[in-house]
Coordinates of C-alpha atoms in Angstrom, one line a residue:
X1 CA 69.5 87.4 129.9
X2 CA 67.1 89.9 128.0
X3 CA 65.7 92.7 130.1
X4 CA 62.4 91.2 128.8
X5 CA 62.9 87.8 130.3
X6 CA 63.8 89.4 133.7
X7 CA 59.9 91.8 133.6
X8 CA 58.7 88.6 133.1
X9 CA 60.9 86.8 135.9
X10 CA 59.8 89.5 138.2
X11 CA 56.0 89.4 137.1
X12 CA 55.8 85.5 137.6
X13 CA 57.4 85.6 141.3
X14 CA 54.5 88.6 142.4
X15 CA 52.1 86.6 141.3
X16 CA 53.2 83.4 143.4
X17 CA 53.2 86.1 146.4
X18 CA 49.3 85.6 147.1
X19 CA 47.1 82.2 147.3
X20 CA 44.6 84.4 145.4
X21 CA 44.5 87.0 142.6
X22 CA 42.1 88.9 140.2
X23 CA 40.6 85.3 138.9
X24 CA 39.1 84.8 142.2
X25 CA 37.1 88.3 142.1
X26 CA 36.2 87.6 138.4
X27 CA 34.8 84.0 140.7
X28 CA 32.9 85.5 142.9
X29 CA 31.3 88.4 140.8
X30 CA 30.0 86.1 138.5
X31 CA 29.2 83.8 141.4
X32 CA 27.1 86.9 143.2
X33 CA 25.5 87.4 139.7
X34 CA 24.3 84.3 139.9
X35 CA 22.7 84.1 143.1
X36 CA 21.1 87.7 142.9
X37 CA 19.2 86.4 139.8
X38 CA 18.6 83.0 141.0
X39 CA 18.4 83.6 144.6
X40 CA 16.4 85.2 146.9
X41 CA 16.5 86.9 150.6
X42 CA 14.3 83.8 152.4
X43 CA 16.0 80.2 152.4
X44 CA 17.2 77.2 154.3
X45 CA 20.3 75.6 153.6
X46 CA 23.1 73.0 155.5
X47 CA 26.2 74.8 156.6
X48 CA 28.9 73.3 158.6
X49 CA 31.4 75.3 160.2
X50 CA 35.3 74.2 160.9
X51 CA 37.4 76.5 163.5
X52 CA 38.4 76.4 166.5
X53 CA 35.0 78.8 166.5
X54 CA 31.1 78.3 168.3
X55 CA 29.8 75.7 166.3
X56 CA 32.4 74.2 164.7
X57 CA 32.1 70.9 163.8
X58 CA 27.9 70.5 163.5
X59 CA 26.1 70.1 160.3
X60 CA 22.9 73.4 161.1
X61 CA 19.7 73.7 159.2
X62 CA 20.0 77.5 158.9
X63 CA 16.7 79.3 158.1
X64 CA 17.0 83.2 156.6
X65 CA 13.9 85.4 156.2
X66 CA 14.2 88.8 154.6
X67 CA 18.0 88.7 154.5
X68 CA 18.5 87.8 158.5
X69 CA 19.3 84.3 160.1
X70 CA 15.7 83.4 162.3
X71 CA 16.0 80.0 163.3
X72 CA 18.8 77.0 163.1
X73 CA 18.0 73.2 163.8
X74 CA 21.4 70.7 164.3
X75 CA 20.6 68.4 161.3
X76 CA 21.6 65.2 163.6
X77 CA 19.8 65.6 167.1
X78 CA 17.2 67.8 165.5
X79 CA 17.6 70.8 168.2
X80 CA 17.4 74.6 167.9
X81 CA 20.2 76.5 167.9
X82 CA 20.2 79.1 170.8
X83 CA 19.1 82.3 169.4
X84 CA 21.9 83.8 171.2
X85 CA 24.0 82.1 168.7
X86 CA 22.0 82.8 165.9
X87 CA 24.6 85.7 165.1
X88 CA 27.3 83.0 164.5
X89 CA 25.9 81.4 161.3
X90 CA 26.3 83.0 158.0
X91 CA 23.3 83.9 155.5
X92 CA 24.5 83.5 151.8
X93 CA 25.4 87.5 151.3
X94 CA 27.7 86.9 154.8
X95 CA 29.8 84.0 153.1
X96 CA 30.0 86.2 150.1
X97 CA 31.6 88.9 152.1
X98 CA 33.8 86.7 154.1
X99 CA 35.3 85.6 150.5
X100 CA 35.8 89.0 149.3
X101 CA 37.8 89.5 152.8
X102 CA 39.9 86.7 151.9
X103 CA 40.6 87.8 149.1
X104 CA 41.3 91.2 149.5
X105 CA 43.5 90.5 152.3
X106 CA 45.4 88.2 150.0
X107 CA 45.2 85.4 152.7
X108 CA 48.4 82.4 153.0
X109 CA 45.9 79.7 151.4
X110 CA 42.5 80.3 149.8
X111 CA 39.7 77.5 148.4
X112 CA 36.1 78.3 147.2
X113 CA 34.1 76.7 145.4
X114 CA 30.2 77.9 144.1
X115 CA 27.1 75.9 143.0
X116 CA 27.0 76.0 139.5
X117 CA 23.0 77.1 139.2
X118 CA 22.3 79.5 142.6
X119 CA 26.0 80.8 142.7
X120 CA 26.1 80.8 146.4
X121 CA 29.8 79.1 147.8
X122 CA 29.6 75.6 148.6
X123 CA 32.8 75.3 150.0
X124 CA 35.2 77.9 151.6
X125 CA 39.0 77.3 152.8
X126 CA 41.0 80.1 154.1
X127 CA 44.0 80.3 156.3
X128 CA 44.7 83.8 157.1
X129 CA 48.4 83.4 157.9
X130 CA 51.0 80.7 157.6
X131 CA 52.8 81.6 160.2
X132 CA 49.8 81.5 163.0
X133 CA 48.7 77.9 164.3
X134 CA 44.4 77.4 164.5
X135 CA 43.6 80.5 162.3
X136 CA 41.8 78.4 159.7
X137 CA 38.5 78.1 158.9
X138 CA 36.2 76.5 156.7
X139 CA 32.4 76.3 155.2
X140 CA 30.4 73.6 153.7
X141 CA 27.1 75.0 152.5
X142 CA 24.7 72.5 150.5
X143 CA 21.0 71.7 149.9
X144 CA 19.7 75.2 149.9
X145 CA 15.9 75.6 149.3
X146 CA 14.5 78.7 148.7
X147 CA 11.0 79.9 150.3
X148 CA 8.3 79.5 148.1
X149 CA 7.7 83.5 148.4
X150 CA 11.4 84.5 146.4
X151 CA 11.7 81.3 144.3
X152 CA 11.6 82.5 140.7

């Protein structure tokens, strides 16, 4: 076999070592791009998380001023969210950074997906490791409504 065939061989196999790779950043740049000239820093938006986490499992209401979680309503029994839990639920900046985590650390599986006009991630899958049971997570985000004060 050519010593050619065997670079490529070798190339092919470390790139199967990871469930993400350097089209994933190109992803989320471009995703980020999107949502800092579409976006804005005061919103409301539907996010569901699913872990074995606080809140996992309930569609929220989330409502960010100025770049910081304020208020959250569960979308089915119309009640606040604690405020003490208020520091469990993402802003759209957070779930970027929790995909650039993923995929820096090269997690065992990886899924994103971003809206195609504001960018942000509409759906995030990660399993840190194969080999630990109840390390996955998940994020639905949808219907995001920017404040009349950053909508451009």
């Amino acid at each position: 076999m050519p010593k050619s065939w065997l670079l490529l061989l070798a190339v092919a196999l470390a790139a199967c070592d990871s469930a993400t790779g350097p089209n994933e950043l190109d992803q989320l740049a471009g995703a980020r791009a999107r949502w800092q000239a579409q976006g804005g820093d005061s919103y409301t938006y539907q996010l569901i998380r699913e872990c074995l986490c606080v809140l996992s499992g309930r569609e929220i209401s989330v409502t960010v001023e100025n770049g910081q979680v304020v208020a959250a309503t569960e979308s089915d029994s119309q009640l606040a969210v604690e405020s003490a839990l208020l520091s469990y639920l993402q802003t759209v900046p957070d779930l970027f950074d929790l995909i650039d985590d993923a995929i820096l650390r090269k997690v065992a599986a990886f899924m994103v997906s971003y809206d195609a006009i504001y960018g942000y991630p509409t759906r995030i899958e990660i399993d840190y490791s194969a080999a630990v049971a109840d390390d996955e997570i998940s994020f639905t985000a949808r219907n995001l409504s920017l404040s009349q004060t950053t909508a451009r």
